[in-house]
Coordinates of C-alpha atoms in Angstrom, one line a residue:
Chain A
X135 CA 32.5 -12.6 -12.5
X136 CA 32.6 -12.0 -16.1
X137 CA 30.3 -9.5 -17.6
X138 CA 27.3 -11.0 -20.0
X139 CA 28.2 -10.8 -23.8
X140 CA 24.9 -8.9 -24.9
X141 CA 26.7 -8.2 -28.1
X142 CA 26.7 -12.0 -28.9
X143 CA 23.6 -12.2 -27.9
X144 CA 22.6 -9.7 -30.3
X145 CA 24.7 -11.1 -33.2
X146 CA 23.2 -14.9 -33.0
X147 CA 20.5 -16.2 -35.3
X148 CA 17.3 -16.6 -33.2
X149 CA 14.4 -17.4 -35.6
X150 CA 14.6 -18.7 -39.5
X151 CA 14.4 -17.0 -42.4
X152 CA 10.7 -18.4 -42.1
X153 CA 9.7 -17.7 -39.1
X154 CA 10.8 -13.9 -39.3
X155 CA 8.6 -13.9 -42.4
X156 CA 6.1 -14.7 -40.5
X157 CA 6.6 -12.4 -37.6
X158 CA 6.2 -9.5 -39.4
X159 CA 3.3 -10.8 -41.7
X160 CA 1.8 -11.7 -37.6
X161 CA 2.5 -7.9 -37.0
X162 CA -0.4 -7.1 -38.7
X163 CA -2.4 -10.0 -38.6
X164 CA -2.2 -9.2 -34.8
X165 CA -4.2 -6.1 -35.2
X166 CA -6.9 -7.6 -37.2
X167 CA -7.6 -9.9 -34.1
X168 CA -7.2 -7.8 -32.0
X169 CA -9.6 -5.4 -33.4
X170 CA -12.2 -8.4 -34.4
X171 CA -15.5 -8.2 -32.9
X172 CA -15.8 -10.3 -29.6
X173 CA -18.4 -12.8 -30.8
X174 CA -16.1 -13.8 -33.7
X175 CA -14.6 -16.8 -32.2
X176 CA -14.8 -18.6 -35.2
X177 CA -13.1 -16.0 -37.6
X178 CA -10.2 -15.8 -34.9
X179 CA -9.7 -19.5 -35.0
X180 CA -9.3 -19.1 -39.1
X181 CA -7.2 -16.7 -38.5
X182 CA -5.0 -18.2 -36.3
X183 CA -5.3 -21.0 -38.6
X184 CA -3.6 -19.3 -41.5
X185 CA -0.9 -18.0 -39.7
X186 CA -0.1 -21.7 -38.8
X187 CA -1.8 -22.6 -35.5
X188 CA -3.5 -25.9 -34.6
X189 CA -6.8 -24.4 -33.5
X190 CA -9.7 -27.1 -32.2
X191 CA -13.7 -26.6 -32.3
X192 CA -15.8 -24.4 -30.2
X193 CA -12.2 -22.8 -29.1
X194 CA -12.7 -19.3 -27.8
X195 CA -10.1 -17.3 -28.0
X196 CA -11.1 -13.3 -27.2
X197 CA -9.6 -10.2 -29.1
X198 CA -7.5 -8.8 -26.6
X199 CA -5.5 -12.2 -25.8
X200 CA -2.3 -11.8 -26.9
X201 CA -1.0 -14.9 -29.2
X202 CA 3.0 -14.3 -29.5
X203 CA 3.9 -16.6 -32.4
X204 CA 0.4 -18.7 -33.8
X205 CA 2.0 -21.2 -35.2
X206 CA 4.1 -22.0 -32.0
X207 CA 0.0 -22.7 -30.5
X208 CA -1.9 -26.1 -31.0
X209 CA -5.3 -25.7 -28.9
X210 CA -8.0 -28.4 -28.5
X211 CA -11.9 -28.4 -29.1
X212 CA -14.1 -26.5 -26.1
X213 CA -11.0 -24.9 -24.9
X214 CA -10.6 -20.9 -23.8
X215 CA -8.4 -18.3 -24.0
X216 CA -9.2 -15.1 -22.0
X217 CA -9.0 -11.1 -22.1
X218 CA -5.7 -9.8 -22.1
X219 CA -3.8 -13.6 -21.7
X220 CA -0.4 -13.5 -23.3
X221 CA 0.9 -16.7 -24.9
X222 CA 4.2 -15.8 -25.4
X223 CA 5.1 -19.1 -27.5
X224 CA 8.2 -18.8 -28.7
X225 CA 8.4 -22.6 -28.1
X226 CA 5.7 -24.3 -28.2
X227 CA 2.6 -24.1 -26.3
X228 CA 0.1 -27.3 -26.0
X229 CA -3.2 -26.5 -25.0
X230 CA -5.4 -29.8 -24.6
X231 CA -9.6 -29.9 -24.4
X232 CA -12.0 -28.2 -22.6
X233 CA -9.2 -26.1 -20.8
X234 CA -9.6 -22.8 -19.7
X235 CA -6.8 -19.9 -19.3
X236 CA -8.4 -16.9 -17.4
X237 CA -7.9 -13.3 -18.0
X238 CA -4.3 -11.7 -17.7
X239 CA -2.7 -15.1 -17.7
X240 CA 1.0 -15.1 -18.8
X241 CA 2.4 -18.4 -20.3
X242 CA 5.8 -17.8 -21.0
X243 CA 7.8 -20.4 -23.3
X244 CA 10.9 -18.5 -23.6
X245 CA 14.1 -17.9 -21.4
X246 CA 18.2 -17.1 -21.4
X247 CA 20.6 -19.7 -19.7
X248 CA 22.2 -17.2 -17.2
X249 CA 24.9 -19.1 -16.8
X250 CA 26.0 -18.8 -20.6
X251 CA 27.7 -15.1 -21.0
X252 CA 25.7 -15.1 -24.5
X253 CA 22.8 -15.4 -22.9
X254 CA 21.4 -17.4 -25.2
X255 CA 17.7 -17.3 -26.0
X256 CA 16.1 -20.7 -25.4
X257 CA 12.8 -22.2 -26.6
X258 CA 11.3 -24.3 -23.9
X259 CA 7.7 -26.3 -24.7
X260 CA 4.6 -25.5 -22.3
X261 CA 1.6 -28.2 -22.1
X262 CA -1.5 -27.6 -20.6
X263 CA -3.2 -30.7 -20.7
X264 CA -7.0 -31.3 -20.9
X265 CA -9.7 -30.1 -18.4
X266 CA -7.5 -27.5 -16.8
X267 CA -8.4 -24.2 -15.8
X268 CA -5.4 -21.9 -15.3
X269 CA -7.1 -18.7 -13.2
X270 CA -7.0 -15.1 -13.6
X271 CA -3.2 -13.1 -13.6
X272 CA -1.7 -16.7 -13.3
X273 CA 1.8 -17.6 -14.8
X274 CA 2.9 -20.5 -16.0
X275 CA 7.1 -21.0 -17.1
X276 CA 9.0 -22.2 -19.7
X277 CA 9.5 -26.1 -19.5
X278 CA 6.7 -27.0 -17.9
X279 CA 3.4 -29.2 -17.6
X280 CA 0.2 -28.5 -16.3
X281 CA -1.5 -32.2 -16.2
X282 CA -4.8 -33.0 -16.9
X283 CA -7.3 -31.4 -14.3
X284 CA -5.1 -29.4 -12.7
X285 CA -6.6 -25.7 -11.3
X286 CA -3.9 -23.1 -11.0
X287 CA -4.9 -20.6 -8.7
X288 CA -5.6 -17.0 -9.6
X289 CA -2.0 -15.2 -9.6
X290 CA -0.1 -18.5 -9.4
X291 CA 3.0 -19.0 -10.8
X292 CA 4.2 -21.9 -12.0
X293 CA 7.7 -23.1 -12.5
X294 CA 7.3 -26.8 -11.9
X295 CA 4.7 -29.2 -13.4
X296 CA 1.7 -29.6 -11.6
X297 CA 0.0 -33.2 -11.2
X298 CA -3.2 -34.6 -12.4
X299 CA -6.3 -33.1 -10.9
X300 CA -4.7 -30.8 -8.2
X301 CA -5.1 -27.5 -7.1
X302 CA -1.7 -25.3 -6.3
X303 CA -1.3 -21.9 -5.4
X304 CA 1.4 -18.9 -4.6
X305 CA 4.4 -17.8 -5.6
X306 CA 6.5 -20.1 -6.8
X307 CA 2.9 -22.5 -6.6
X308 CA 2.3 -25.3 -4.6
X309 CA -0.6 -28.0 -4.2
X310 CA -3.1 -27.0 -1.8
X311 CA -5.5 -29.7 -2.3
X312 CA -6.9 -32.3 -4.4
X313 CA -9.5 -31.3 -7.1
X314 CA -12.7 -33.3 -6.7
X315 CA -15.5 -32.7 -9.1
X316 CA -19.2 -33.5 -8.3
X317 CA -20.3 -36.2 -10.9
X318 CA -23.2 -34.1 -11.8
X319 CA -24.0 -31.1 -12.8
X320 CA -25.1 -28.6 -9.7
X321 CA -28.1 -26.1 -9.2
X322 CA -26.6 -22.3 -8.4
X323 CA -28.5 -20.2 -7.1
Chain B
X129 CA -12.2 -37.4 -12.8
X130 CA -14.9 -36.8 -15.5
X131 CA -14.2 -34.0 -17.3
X132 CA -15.7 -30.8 -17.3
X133 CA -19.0 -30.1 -19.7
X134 CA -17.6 -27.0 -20.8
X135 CA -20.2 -27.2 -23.9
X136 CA -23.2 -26.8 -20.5
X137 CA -21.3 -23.8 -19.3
X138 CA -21.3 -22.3 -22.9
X139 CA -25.1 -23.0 -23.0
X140 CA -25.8 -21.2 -19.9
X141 CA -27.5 -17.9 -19.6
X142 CA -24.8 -16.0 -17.6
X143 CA -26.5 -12.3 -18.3
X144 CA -30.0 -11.0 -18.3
X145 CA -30.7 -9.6 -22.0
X146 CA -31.0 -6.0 -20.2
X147 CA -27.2 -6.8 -19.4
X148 CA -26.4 -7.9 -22.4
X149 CA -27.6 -4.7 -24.1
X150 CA -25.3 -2.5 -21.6
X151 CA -22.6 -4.9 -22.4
X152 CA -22.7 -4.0 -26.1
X153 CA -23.4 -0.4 -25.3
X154 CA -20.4 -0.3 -23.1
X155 CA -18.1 -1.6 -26.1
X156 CA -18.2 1.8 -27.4
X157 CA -18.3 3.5 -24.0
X158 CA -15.1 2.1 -23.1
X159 CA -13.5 3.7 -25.6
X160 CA -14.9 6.9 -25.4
X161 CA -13.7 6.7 -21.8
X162 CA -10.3 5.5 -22.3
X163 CA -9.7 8.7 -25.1
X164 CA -10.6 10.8 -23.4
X165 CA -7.8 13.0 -21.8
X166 CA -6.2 12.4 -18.3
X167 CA -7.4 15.8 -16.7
X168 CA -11.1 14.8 -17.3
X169 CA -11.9 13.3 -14.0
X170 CA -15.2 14.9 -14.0
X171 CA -16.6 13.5 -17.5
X172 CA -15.1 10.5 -16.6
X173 CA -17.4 10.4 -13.7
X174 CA -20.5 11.4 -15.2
X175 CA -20.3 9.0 -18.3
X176 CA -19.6 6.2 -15.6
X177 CA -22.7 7.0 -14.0
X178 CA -24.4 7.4 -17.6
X179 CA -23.9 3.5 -17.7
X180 CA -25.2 2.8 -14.4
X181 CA -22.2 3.4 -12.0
X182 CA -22.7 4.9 -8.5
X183 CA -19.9 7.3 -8.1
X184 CA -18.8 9.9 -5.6
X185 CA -17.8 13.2 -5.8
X186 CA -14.1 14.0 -6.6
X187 CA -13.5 11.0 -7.6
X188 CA -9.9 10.1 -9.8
X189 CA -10.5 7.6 -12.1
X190 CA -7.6 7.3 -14.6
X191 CA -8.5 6.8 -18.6
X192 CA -6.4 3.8 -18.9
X193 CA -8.1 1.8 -15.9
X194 CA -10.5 -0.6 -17.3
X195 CA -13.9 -0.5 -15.7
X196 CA -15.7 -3.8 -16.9
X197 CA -19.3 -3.4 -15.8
X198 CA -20.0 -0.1 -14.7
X199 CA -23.1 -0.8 -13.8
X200 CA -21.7 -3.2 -10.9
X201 CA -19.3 -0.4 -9.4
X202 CA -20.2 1.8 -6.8
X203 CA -17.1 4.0 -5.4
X204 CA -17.4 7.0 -2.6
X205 CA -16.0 10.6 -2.6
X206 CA -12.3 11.3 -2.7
X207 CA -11.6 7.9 -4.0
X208 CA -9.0 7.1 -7.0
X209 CA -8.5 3.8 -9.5
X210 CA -5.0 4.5 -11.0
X211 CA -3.7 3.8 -14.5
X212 CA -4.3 0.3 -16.3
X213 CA -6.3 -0.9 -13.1
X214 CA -8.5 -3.5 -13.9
X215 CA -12.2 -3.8 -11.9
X216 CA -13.6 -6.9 -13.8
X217 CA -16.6 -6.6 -12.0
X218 CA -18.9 -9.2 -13.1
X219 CA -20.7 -9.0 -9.2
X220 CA -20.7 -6.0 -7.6
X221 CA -17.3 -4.1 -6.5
X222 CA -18.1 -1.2 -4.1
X223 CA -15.3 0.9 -2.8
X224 CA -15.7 3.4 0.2
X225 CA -14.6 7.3 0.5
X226 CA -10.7 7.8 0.5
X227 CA -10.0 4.4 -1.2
X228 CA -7.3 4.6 -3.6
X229 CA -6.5 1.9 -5.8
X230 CA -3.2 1.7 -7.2
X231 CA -1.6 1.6 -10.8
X232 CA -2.7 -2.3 -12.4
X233 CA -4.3 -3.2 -9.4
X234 CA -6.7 -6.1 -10.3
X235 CA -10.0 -6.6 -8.7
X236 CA -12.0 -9.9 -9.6
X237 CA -15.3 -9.9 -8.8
X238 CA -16.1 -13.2 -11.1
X239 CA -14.9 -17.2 -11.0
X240 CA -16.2 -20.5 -12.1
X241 CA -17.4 -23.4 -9.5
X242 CA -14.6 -25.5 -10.7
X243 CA -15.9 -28.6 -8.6
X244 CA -18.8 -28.6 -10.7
X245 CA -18.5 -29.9 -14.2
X246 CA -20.6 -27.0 -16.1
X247 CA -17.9 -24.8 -14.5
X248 CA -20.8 -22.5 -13.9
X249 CA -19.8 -18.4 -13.7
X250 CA -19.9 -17.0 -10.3
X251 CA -20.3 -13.6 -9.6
X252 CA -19.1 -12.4 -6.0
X253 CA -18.9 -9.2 -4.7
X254 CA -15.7 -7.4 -3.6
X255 CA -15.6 -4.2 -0.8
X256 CA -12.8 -2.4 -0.6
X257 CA -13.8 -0.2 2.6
X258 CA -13.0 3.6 3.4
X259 CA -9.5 5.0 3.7
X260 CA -8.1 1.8 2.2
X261 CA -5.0 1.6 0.0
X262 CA -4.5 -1.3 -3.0
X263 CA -1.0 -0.9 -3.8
X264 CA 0.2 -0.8 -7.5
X265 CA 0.0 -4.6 -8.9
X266 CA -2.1 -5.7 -6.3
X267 CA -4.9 -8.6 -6.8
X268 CA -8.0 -8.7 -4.9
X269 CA -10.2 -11.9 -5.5
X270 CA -13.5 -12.6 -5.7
X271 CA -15.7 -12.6 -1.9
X272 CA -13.3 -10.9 0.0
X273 CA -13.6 -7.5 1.9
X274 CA -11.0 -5.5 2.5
X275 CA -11.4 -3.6 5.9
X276 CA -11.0 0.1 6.8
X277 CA -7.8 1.4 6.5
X278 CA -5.6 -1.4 5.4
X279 CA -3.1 -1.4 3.2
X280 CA -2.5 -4.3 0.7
X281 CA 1.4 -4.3 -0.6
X282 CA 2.7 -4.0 -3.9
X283 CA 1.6 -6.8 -5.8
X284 CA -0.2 -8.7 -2.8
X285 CA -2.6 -11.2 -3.4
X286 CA -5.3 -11.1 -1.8
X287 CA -7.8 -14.0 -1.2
X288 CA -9.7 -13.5 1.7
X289 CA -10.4 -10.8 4.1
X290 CA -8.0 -7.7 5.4
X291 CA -8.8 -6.7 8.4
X292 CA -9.2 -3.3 9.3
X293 CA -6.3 -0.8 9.9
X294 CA -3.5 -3.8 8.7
X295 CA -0.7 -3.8 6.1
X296 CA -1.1 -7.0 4.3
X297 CA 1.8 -8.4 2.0
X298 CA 2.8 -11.5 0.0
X299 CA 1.1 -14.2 -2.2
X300 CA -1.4 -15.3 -0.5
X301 CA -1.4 -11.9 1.1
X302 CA -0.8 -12.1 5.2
X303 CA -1.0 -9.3 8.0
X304 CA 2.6 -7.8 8.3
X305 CA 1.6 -5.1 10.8
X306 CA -0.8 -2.6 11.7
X307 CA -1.3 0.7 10.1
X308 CA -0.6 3.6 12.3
X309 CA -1.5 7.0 10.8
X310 CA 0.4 9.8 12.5
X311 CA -2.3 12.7 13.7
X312 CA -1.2 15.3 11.7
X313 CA 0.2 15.9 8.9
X314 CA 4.1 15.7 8.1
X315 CA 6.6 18.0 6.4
X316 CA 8.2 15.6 3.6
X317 CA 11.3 17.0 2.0
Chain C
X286 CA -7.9 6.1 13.3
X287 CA -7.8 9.6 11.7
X288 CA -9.1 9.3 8.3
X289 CA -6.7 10.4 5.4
X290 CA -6.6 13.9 4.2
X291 CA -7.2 13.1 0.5
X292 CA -8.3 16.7 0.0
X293 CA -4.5 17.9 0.9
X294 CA -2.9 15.1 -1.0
X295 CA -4.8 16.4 -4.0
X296 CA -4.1 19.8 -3.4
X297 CA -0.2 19.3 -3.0
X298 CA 1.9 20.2 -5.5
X299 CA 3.9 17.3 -7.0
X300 CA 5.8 18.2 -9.9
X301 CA 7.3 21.7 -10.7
X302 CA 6.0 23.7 -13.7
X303 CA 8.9 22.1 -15.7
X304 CA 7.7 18.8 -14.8
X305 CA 4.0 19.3 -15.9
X306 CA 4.7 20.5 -19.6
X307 CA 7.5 17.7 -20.2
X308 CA 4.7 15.8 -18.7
X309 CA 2.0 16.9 -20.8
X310 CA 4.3 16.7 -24.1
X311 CA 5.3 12.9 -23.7
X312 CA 1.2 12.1 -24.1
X313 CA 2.2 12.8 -27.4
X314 CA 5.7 11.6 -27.8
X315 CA 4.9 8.6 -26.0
X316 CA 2.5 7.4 -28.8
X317 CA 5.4 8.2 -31.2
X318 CA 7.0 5.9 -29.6
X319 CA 4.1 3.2 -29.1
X320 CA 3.4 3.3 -32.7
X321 CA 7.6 3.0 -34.1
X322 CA 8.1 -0.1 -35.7
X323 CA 9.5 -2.8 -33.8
X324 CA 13.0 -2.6 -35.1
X325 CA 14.2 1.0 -34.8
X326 CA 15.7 0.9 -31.7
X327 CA 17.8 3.6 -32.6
X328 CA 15.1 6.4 -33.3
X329 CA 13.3 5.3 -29.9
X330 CA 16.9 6.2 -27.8
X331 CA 16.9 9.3 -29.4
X332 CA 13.2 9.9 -29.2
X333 CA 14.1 9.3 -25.4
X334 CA 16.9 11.4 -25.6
X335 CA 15.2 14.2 -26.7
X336 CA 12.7 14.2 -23.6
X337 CA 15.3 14.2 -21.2
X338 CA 16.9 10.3 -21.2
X339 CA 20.5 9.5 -20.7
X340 CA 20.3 6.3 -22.7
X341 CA 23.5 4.5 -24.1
X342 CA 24.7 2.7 -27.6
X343 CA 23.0 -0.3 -28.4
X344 CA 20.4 0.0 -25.8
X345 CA 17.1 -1.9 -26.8
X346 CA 13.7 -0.5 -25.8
X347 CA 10.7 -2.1 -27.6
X348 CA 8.1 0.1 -28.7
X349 CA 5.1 -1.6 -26.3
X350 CA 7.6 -0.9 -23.3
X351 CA 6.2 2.7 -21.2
X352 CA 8.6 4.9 -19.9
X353 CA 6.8 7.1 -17.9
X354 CA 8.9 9.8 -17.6
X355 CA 11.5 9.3 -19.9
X356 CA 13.7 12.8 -18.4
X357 CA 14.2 10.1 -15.4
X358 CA 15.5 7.1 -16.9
X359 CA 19.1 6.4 -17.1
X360 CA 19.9 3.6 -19.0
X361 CA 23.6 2.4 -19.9
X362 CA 25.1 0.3 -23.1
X363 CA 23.8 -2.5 -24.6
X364 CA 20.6 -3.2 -22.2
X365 CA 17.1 -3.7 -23.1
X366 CA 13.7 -3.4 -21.7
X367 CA 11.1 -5.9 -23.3
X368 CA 7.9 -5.4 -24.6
X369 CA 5.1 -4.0 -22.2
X370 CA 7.3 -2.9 -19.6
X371 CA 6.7 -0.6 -17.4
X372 CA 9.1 1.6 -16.1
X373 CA 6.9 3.8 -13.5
X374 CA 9.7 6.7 -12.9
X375 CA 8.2 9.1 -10.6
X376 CA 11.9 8.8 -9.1
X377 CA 15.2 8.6 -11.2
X378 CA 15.3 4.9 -12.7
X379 CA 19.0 4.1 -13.3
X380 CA 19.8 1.1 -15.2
X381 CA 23.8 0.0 -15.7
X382 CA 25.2 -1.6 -18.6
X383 CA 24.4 -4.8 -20.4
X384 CA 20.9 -5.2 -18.3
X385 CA 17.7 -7.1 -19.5
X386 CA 14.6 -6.1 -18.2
X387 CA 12.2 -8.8 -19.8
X388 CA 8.4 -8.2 -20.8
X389 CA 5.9 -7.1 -18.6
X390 CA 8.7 -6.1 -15.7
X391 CA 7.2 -3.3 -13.6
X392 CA 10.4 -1.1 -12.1
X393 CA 7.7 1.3 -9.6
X394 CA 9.7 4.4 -9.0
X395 CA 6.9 6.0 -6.7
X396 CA 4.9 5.4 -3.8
X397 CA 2.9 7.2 -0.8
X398 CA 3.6 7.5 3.1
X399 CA 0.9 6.1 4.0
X400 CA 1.0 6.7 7.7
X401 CA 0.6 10.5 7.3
X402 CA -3.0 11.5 6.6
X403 CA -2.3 13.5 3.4
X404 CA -0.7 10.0 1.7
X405 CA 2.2 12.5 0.1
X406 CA 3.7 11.3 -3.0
X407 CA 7.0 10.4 -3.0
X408 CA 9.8 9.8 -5.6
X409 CA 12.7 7.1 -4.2
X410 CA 15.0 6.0 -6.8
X411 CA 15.5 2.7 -8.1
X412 CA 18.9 1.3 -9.1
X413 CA 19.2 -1.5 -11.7
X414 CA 23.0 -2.2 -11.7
X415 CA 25.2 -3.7 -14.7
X416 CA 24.8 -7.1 -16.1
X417 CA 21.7 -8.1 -14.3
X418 CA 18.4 -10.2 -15.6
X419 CA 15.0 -8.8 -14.3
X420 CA 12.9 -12.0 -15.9
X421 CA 9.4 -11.4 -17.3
X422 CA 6.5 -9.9 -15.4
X423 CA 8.8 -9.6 -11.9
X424 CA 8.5 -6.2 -9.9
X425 CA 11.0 -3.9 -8.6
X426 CA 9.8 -1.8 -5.6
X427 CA 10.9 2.0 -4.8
X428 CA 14.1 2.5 -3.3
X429 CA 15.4 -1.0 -4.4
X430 CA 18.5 -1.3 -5.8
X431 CA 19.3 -4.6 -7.7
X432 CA 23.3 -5.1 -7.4
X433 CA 25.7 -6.3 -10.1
X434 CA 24.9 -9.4 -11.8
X435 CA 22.0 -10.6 -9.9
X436 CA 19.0 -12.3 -11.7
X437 CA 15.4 -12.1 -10.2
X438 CA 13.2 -14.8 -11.3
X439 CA 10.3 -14.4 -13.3
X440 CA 7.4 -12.9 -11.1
X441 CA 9.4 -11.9 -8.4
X442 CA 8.3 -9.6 -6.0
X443 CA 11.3 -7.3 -5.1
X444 CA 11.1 -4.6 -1.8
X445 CA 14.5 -4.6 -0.5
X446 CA 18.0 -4.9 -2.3
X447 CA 19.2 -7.8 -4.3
X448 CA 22.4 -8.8 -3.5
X449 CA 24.9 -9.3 -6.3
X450 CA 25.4 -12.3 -8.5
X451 CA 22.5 -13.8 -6.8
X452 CA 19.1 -15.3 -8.3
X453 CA 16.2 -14.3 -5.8
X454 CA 12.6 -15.1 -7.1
X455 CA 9.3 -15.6 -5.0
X456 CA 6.6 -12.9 -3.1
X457 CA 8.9 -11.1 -1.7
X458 CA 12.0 -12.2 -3.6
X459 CA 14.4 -14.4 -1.9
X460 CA 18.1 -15.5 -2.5
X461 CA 17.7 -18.7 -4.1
X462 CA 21.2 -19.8 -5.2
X463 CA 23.9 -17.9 -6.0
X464 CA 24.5 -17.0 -10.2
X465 CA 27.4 -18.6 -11.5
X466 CA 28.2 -18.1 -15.1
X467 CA 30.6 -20.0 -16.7
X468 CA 34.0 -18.2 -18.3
X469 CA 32.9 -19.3 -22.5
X470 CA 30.1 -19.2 -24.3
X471 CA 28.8 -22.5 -24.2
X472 CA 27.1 -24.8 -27.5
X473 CA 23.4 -25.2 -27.8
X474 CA 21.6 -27.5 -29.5

């Protein structure tokens, strides 16, 4: 089998003159939010905002959550973004309403065809639609679409889209049953 | 489905204000812990039990492991948490004697009702018994016990509970066999 | 069951004398290397260098990656190892030519026998042949080695050899399909 051509992977063009101007300006706008205090939600949305992002209302997105490429991210109103999550959004990442993405999540929209000796780096889009809650440690792969509802389970991961209101699990993730939500809210406790 | 009120799970008291407190107070502590150098085992343990921890003697907890409440862990003599281990101990996380807990283990001791449209936090304990071993990587989830003596593999996933004296492996983690300790000691090398 | 001897394992000697100042020396040199800027890759290989690494020409090590213990790595031509890596090197971690080891990889060069009561440390090797793909977050185990050409999915769990020219992915990692890469470099977009 032929060896990879790492050198040509090297020598291609990956980002625009644009978008590496704004990679290094996000090198230390990283720092700033990572170092904001943890009640600044809204400050971290502006943030995001200037480096490009499409940030909703009421979106919380903590200090230590690692946002790859901001203006790769579009987020919706009431959604959540969790300690130490990396949205590594070298394509795009969708994020709908009223989501939630746990702590130590890893969404990954980036990848090489292996099959190309270049081994080209490729872009793929992630959605997470609305009303999803993606658990803690959970990954979720290049190319794919979590749909509306949908509860990934706590170190899932995800390489196929998951449908409407389901709950999958393991490694590679599969349904384990349907999600049913009470129409009203419950007493705890 | 309707979708979830995540606007009622913002409004929610989740702590008491005595918690609160702690948790601002613990901001700072963090830090000091996690500078302070890697022979330090004993400071380490008395500023844990400065902010409420119950800790036993000879303990080994490494800088780098992130202790999120230490006012929810308790953790018995001769017991370890290695580097970048996470205990995100929202409900209480008590470890036995002779536990150790590997490099970027992850123990969750919090989760959301998701069948509930508030989402309302939950905060379930976790026991990791005596003479246990959490292999590097592993995850141990909310509500579960892990028994006396087992072993939980590299990068298992653990969602509910080990029995006692068993190596568990896999995502969701599953009994592989049962541990057998050897009476005495060996000669390695 | 006997209980372990954690008392013996703490009092074992682990590394030589040798060991424990490189040791205590890369605390500092490894924050050199944490805080280089992103693009000189060539000042982090002979940063390495100097503590001990064989690392080849063009090799690419990004500055969030961790080498533990950098006078065990061996690393040939025109690799790379992504950003928060781990590369846990208790044991000699040898990695060939032209290999990727994407973000967040953990390569865990260490581990314990955990059927003898003193839990001794041990050091197996790990063996990361030429022109293979470890995808983001996967885990290579101690005394793995990962043959030419393979490619282990993203998350992967990985405990015993990987065949080569072979995709595996899963917990544990599984043959999947075999890798074929096509004889050009191929047009995208």
């Amino acid at each position: 089998m032929s060896a990879p051509r790492i050198d040509q992977n090297r020598a291609a063009v990956k980002y625009s003159k644009a978008e590496l101007l704004r990679r290094v300006l996000w090198i230390a706008g990283a720092w700033v939010f990572r170092l904001s205090p943890r009640p600044c939600f809204a400050f971290r949305r502006w943030w995001l905002r200037l480096f490009g992002a499409t940030v909703g209302q009421e979106v919380h997105i903590y200090p230590s959550a690692m946002i790859y490429c901001p203006w790769n991210l579009q987020i919706g109103d009431w959604s959540a973004i969790g300690e130490w999550a990396l949205i590594y959004n070298l394509g795009c990442v969708t994020i709908g309403e009223r989501a939630t993405i746990s702590q130590r999540v890893h969404v990954c929209a980036g990848t090489h065809d292996y099959t190309d000796p270049s081994m080209p780096l490729l872009k793929p889009p992630v959605v997470i639609q609305d009303s999803t809650w993606i658990c803690a440690d959970a990954y979720v792969g290049p190319d794919v679409t979590v749909c509306e509802g949908a509860v990934v389970g706590a170190r899932s991961v995800v390489v196929k889209n998951v449908p409407e209101w389901t709950v999958v699990a393991g490694n590679p993730a599969r349904p384990i049953k349907p999600r049913t939500m009470s129409p009203d809210v419950k007493t705890h406790e």
